[in-house]
Coordinates of C-alpha atoms in Angstrom, one line a residue:
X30 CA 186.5 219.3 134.5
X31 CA 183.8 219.2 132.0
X32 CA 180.3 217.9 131.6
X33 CA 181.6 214.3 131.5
X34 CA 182.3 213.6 135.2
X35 CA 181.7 210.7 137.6
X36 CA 178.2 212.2 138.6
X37 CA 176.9 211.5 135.2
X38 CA 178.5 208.4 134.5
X39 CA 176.9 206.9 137.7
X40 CA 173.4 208.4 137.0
X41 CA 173.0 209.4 133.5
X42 CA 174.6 206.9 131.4
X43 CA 174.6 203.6 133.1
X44 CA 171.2 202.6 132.6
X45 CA 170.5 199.6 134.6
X46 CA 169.0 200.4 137.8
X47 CA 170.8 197.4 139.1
X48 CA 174.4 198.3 138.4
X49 CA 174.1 201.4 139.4
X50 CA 173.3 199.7 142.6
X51 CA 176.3 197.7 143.0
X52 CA 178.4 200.5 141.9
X53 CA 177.2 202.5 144.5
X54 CA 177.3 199.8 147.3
X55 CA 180.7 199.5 146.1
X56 CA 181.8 202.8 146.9
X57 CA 180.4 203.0 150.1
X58 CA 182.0 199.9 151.5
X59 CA 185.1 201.6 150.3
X60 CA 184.5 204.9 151.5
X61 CA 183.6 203.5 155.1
X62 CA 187.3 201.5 155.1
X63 CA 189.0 204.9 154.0
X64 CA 187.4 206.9 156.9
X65 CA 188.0 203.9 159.6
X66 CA 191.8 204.1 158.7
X67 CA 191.7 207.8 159.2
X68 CA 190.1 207.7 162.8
X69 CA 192.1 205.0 164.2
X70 CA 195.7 206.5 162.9
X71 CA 196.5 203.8 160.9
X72 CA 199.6 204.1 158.4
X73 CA 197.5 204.0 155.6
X74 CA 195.6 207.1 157.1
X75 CA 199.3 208.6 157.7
X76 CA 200.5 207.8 154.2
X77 CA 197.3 209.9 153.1
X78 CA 197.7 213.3 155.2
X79 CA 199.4 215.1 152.3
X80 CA 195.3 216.2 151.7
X81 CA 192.2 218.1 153.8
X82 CA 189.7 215.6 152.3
X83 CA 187.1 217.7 151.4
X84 CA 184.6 218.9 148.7
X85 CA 184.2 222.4 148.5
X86 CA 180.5 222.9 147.2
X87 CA 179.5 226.3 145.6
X88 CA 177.0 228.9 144.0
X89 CA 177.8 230.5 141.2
X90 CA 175.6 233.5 140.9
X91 CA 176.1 236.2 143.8
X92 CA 178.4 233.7 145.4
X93 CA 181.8 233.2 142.5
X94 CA 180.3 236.3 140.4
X95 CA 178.5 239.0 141.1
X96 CA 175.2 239.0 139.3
X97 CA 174.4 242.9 139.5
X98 CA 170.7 242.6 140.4
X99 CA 169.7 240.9 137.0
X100 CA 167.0 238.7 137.5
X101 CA 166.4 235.7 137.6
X102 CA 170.4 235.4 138.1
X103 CA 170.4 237.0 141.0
X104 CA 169.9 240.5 143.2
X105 CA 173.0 241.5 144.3
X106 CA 174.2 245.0 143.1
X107 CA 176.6 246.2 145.3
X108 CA 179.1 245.5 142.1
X109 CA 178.7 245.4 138.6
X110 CA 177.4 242.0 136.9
X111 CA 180.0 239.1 136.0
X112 CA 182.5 240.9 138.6
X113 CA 184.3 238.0 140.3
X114 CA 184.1 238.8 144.1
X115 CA 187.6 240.1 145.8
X116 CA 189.1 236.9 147.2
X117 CA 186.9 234.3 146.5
X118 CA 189.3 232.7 144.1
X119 CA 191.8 232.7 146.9
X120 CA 188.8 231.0 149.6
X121 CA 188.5 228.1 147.5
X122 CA 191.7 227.5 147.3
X123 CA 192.6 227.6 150.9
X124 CA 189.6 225.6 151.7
X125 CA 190.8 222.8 149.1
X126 CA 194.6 223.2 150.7
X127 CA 193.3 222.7 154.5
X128 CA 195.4 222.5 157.1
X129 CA 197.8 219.3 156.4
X130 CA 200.2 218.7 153.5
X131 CA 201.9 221.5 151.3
X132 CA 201.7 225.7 152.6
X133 CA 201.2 226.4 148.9
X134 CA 198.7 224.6 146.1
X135 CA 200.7 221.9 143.7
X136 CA 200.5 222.5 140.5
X137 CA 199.9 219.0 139.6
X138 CA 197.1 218.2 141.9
X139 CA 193.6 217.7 140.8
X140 CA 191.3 219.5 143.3
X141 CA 188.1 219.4 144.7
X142 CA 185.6 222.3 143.7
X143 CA 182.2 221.4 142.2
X144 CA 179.6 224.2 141.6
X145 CA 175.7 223.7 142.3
X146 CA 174.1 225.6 140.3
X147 CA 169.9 226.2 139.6
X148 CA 170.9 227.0 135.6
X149 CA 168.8 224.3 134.0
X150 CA 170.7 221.6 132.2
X151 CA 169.3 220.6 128.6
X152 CA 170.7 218.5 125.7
X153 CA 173.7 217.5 126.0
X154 CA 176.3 220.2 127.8
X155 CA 174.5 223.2 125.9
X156 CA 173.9 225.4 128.9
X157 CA 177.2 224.1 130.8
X158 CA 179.4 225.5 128.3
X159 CA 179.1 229.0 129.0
X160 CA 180.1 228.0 132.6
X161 CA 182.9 226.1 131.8
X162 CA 184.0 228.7 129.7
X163 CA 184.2 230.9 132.6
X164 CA 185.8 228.8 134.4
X165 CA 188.8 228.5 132.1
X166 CA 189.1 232.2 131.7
X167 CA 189.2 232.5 135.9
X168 CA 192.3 229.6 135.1
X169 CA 194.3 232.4 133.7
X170 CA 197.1 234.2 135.6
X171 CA 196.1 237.5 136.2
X172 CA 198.0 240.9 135.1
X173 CA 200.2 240.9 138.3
X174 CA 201.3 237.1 137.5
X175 CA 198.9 235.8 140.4
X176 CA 197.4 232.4 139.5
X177 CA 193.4 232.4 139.0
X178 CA 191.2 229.3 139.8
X179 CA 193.3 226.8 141.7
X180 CA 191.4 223.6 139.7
X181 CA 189.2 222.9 136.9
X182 CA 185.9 222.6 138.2
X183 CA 182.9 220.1 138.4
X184 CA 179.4 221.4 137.9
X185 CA 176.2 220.3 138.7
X186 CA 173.4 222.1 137.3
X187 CA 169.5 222.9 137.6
X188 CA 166.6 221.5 135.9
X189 CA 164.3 222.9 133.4
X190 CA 161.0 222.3 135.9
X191 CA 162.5 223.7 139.2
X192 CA 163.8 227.0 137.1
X193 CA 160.1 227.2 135.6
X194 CA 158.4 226.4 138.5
X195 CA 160.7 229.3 140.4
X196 CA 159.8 231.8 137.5
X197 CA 156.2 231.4 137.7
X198 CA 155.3 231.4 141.4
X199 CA 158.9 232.9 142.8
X200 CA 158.9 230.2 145.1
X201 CA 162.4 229.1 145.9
X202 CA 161.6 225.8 147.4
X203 CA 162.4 223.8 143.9
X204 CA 165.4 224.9 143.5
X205 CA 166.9 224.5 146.7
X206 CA 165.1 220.7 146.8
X207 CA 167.0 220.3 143.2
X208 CA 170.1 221.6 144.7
X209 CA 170.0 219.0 147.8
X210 CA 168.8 215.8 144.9
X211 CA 172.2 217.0 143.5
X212 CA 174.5 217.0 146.3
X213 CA 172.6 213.8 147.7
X214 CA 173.9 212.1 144.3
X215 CA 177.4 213.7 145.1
X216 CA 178.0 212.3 148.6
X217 CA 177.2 208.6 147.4
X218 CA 180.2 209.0 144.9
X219 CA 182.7 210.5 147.5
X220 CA 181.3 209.2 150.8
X221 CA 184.9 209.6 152.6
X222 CA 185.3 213.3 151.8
X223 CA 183.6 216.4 154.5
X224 CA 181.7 219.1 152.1
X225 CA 181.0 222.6 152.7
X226 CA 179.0 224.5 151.1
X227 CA 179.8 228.2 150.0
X228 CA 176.0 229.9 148.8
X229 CA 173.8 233.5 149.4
X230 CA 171.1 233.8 150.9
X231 CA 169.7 235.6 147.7
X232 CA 167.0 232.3 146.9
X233 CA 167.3 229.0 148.4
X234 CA 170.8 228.1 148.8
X235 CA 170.1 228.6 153.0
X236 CA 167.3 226.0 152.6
X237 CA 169.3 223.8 150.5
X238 CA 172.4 223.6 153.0
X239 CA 169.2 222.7 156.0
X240 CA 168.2 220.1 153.7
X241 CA 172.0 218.9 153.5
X242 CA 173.0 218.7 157.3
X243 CA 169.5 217.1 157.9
X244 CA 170.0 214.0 156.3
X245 CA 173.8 213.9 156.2
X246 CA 175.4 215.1 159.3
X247 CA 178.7 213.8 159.6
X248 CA 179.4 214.3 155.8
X249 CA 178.3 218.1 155.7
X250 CA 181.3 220.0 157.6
X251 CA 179.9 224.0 157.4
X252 CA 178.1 226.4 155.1
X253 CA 179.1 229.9 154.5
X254 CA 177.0 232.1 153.1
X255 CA 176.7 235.2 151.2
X256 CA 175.0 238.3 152.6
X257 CA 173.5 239.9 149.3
X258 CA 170.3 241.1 151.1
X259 CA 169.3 241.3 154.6
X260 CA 169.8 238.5 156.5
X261 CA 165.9 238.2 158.0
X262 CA 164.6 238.0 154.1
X263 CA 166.6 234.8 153.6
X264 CA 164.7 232.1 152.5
X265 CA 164.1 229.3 155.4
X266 CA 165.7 231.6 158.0
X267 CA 165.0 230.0 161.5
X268 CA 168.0 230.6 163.6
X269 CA 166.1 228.8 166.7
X270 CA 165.4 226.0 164.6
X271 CA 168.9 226.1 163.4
X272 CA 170.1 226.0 167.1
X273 CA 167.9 222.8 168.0
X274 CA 169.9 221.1 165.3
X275 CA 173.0 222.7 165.7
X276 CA 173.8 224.6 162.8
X277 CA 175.7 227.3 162.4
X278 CA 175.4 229.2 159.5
X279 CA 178.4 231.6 159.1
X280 CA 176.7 235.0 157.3
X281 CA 179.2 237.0 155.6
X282 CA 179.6 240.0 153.1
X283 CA 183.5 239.9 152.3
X284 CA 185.7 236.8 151.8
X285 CA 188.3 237.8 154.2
X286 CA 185.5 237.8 156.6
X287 CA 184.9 234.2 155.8
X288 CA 188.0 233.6 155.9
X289 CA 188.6 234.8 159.4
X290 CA 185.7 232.3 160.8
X291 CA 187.5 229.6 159.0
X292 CA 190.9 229.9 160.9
X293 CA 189.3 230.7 163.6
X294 CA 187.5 227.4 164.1
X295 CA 188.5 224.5 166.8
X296 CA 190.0 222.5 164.6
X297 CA 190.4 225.4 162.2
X298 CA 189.3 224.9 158.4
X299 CA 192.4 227.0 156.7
X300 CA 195.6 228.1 158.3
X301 CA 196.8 231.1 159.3
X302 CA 199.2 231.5 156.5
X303 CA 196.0 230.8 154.8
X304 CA 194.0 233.8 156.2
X305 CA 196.8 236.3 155.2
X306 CA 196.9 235.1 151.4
X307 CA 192.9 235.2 151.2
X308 CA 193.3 238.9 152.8
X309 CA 196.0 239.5 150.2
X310 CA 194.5 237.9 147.3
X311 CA 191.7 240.1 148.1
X312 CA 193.1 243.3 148.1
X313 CA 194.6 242.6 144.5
X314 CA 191.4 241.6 143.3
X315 CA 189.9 244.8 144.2
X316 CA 192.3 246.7 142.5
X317 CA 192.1 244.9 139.4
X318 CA 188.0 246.1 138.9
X319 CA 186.9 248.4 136.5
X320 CA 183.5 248.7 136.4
X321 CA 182.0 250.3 139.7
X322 CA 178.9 252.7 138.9
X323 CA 180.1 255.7 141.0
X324 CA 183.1 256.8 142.9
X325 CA 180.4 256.1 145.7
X326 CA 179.8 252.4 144.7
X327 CA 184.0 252.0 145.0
X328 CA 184.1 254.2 148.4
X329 CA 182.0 251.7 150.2
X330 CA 183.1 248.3 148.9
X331 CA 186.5 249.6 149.6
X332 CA 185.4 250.4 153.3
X333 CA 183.7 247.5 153.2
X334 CA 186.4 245.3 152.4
X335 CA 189.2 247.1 154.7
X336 CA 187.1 246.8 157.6
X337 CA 186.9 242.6 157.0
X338 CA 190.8 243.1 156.4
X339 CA 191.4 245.5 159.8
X340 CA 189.6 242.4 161.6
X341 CA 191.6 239.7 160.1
X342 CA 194.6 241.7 160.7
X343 CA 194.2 241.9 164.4
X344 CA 193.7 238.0 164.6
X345 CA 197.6 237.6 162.6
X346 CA 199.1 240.1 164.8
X347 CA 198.1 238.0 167.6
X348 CA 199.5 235.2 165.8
X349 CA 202.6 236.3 165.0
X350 CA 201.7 236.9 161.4
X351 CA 202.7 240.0 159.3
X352 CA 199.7 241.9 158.8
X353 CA 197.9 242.8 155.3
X354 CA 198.3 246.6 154.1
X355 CA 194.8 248.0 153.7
X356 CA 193.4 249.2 150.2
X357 CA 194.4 253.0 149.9
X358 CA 191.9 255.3 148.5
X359 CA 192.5 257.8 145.7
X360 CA 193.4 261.6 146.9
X361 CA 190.7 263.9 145.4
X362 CA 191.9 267.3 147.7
X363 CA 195.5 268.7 147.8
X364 CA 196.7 270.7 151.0
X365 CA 196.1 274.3 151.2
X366 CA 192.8 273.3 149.4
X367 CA 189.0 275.4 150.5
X368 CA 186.6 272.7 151.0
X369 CA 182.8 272.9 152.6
X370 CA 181.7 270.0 155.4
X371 CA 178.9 269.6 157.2
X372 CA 180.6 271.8 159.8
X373 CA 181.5 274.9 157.9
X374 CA 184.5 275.9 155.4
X375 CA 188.0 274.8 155.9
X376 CA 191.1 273.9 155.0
X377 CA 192.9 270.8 153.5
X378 CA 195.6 269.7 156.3
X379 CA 195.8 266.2 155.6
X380 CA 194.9 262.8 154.5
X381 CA 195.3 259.2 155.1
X382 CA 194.6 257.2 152.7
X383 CA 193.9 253.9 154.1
X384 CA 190.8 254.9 156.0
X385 CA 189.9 257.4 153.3
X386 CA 190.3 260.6 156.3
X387 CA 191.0 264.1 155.3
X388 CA 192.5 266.3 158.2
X389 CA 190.5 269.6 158.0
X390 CA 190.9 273.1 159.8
X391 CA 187.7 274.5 159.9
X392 CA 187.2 278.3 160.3
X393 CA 184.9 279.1 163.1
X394 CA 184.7 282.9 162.4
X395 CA 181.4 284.4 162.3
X396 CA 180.2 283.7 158.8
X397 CA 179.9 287.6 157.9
X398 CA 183.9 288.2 158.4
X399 CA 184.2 284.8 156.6
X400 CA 181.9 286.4 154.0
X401 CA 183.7 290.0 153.7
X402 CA 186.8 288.5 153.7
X403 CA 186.0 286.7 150.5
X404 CA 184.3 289.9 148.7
X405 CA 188.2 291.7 149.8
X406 CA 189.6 289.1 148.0
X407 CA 187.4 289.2 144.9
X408 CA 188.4 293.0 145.1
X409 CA 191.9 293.0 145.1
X410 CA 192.1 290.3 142.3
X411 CA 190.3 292.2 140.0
X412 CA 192.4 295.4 141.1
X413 CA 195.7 293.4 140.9
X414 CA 194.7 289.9 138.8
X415 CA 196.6 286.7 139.7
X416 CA 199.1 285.6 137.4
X417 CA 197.4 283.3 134.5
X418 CA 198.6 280.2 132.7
X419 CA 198.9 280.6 129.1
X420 CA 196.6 278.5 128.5
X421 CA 194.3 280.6 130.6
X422 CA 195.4 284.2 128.7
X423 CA 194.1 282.1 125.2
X424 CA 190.8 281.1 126.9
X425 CA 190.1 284.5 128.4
X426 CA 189.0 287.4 125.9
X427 CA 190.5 291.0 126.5
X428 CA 188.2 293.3 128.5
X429 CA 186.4 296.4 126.1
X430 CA 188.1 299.3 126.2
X431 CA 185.7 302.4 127.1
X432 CA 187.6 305.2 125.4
X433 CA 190.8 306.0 123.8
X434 CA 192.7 309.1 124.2
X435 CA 194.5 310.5 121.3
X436 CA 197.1 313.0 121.2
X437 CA 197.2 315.9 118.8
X438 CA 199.0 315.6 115.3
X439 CA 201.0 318.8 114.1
X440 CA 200.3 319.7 110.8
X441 CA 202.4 322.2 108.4
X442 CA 200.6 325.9 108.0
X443 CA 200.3 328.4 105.0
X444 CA 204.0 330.2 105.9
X445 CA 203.9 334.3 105.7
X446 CA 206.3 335.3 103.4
X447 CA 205.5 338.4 103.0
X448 CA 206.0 339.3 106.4
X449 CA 208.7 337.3 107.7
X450 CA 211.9 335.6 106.2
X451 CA 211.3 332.9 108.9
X452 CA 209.3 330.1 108.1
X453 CA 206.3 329.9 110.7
X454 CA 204.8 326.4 111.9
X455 CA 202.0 326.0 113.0
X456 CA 199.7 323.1 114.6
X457 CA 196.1 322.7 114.5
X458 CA 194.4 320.2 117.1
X459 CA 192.0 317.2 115.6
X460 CA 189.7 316.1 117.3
X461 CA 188.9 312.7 118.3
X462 CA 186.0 310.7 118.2
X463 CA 184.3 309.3 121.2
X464 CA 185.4 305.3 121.1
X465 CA 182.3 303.2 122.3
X466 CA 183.4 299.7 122.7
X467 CA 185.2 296.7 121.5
X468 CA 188.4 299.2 120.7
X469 CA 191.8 298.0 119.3
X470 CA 194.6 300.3 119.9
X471 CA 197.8 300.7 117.4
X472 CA 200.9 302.7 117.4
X473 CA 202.4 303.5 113.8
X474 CA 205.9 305.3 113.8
X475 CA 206.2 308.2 111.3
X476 CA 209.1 311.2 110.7
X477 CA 207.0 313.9 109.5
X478 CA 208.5 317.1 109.8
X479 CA 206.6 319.5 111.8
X480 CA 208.3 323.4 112.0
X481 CA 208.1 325.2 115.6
X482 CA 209.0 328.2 116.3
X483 CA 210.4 328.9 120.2
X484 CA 211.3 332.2 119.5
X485 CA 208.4 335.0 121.0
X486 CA 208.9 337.1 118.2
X487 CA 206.1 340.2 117.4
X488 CA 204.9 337.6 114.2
X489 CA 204.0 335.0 116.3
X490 CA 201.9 337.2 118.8
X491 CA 200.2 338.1 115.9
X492 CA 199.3 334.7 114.8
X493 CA 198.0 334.0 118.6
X494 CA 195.7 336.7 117.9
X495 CA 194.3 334.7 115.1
X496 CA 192.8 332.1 116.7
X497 CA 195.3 329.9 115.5
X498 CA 196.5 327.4 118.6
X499 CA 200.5 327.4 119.5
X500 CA 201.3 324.0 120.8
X501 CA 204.8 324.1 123.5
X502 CA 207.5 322.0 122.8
X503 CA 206.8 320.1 125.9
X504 CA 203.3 319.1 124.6
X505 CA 204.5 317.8 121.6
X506 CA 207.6 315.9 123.4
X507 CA 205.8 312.4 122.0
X508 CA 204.0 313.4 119.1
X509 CA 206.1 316.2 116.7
X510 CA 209.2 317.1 115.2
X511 CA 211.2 320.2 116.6
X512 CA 212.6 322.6 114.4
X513 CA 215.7 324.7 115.4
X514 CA 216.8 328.4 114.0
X515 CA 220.3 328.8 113.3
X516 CA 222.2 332.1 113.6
X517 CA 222.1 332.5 109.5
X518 CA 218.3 332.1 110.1
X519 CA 218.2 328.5 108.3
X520 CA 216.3 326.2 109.9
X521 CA 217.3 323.0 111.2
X522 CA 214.7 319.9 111.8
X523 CA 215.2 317.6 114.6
X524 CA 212.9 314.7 113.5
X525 CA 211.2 312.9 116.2
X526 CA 209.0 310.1 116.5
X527 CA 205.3 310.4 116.5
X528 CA 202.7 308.0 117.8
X529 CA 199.3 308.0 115.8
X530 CA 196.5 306.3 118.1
X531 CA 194.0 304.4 116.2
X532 CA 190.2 303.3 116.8
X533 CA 188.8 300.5 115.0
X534 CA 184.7 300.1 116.5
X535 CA 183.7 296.4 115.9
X536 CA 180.4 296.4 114.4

């Protein structure tokens, strides 16, 4: 679980040469009696079946975490860096269940995962603790409750001069060398267990896992590895040569795809039951990251990820196992809403969101009714504007007004009296000023008392003659008083409301 495991014990501490011999001669002779029980059926080997009886072997970099292209980590940057990869938690675990014993992980069971990793080690566990304290943060239970790393992990790391000697000449052959000196320490402490090895083919973890099955056969059970780059540009890629030995690498880019190969094998590697939690665990996981780059980035690992899930789905149906929902993608049109494709305009019908599919009616009309059908449209919403949200009245300013009309104001005359007992009123007509732009109209009520006259008596020709201008009552309906004669000649005011129009020019 920490730097101070059985590897270093056997290697690093023990300083005699010679014990270290007898230790390891030990352990073999053991190791052989444990897997001679197991091959005949004995009731030893029956008493033990509660176990797989494996050691799963990993990478870190672009294999448990996504290193997002930064080098020397690591060139994979199809997700952001230190993103754990969807359902590679979940892989582990179901490789470490196996097929016999409990359907789900005991809590109280130590398990079996040991990282390889090219990070050099220095004094003491300087460089191991940053990994370790990774690994104790994967432990965690996750926000939905789902359990994290199944195990504490062991680690065996890199060495200063294969990381230096990589640097300078980018030559991967050091490190996957150091890799194999590692695991070739490994299998003489656990001799009994089947390994397999779960790498990328981003350096030399490909070479390493040749190096592996050459010189131990019947100890190395499979390799899976990691598509980060194109399979041809993988280090030590010979697939005749790989055919001669009979090795079968299994290249994959999601877990669930992995994890399908693994239940599909004769004898299969997981169970069924197994598949469906990878598949699930998967799903979850993707929902749970933050940090892709672009809605792009997300749109293709999603695809990505539901077409590994589609294929794993078809192999539980046939099963008899209840199939996995597929990762639902986030509406970004309503119905009813215009859109442009490749094809032409159209028409929001529809979407599903598991395969990320918008249903579209597309308009095939001739583009210039398409065209004059749009500039009707502008037309008639700036004749008869849609109705606006208030928030869109406060954002909008008020068109300029281009001129403002005003209506004539009464105004009381010099009254005759030496001609007439009547009082005379009179109204001149004021004239408005032209209003340029950037008006703001008022109304103010007033009561002033404005004298008319509707009797056609000889006086009031006489005024006409004047020049002075008689205003109708009917004229001055919305701006004057009316005045009414009695039959004892008094006069009697009506007072009306008047409406004076303002003009206030900004600037």
């Amino acid at each position: 679980g920490d730097y101070f495991s059985m590897n270093k014990l056997i290697y690093d501490d023990i300083k005699s040469e010679t014990i270290r011999q007898d230790i390891l001669a030990h352990i073999r002779k053991e190791g052989a009696l444990q897997v001679s029980h197991m091959q005949m059926g004995t009731k030893r080997a029956q008493r033990r079946q509660h176990m797989a009886w494996r050691k799963i072997l990993s990478d870190v970099d672009d294999t448990l975490l996504s290193s997002g292209g930064s080098y020397p980590a690591g060139i994979d940057k199809r997700y952001a860096k230190k993103v754990v990869y969807p359902g590679v938690l979940a892989f582990y675990r179901e490789l470490d269940l196996g097929t016999v014993g409990p359907e789900e992980w005991p809590d109280n069971r130590v398990g079996n995962l040991v990282f390889l990793s090219a990070r050099p080690h220095v004094y003491k566990d300087m460089s191991e603790k940053s990994s370790f304290r990774k690994f104790e943060k994967l432990r965690m239970l996750s926000a939905d409750g789902r359990k994290g790393m199944h195990t504490v992990p062991s680690m065996l790391a890199g060495d200063i001069a294969s990381g230096r000697q990589y640097i300078a000449t980018n030559d991967f052959e050091p490190l996957a060398r150091k890799k194999f000196d590692n695991f070739k320490r490994y299998v003489s402490i656990y001799p009994e267990y089947q390994h397999i090895f779960v790498c990328d083919n981003g350096q030399g973890d490909v070479r390493a896992a040749e190096l592996m099955f050459d010189s131990f056969p019947y100890e190395f059970s499979a390799v899976y590895v990691h598509v980060v780059q194109d399979v041809s540009k993988t280090y030590g890629y010979s697939p005749s040569r790989w055919k001669e030995k009979e090795l079968y690498p299994c290249f994959f880019r999601t877990y669930p795809e992995a994890a399908l190969h693994a239940a599909s094998q004769d004898p299969p590697l997981i169970r069924v039951t197994g598949l469906r939690r990878v598949c699930d665990d998967a799903v979850k996981d993707f929902g749970s990251i933050k940090t892709f780059t672009s809605e792009k980035q997300k749109a293709s690992r999603r695809a990505e990820l539901n077409q590994a899930i589609w294929k794993a789905n078809a192999f539980l149906e046939e099963k008899g196992v209840e199939p996995v929902e597929l990762i639902k993608a986030e509406r970004l049109w309503k119905d009813g809403e215009k859109v442009k494709t490749p094809y032409g305009s159209g028409v929001i019908q529809g979407f599903d969101p598991e395969f990320n599919l918008y249903e579209v009616a597309l308009d095939w009309r001739p583009l210039d009714v398409q065209v004059n059908e749009h500039l009707q449209k502008v037309k008639e919403e700036a004749i008869r504007p849609r109705n606006q949200t208030p928030q869109e009245r406060r954002n909008t300013a008020p068109a300029p007004l281009e001129t403002v009309v005003e209506t004539d104001e009464a105004t009381d005359d010099e009254i005759e009296q030496k001609k007439s007992p009547l009082r005379r009123a009179t109204t001149t007509g004021t004239q408005s000023k032209p209003a340029r732009s950037n008006l703001t109209v008022s109304t103010e009520e007033s009561t002033d008392d404005i004298l008319s006259a509707p009797i056609d008596t000889k006086e009031s020709r006489k005024t006409a003659s004047t020049g002075e201008a008689r205003v109708p009552t009917s004229a001055m309906s919305d701006s004057s008083s009316i005045s009414s004669i009695s039959s004892d000649g008094s006069r009697q005011e009506k007072a009306t409301k008047k409406f004076n129009v303002t003009a206030k020019i900004d600037g």
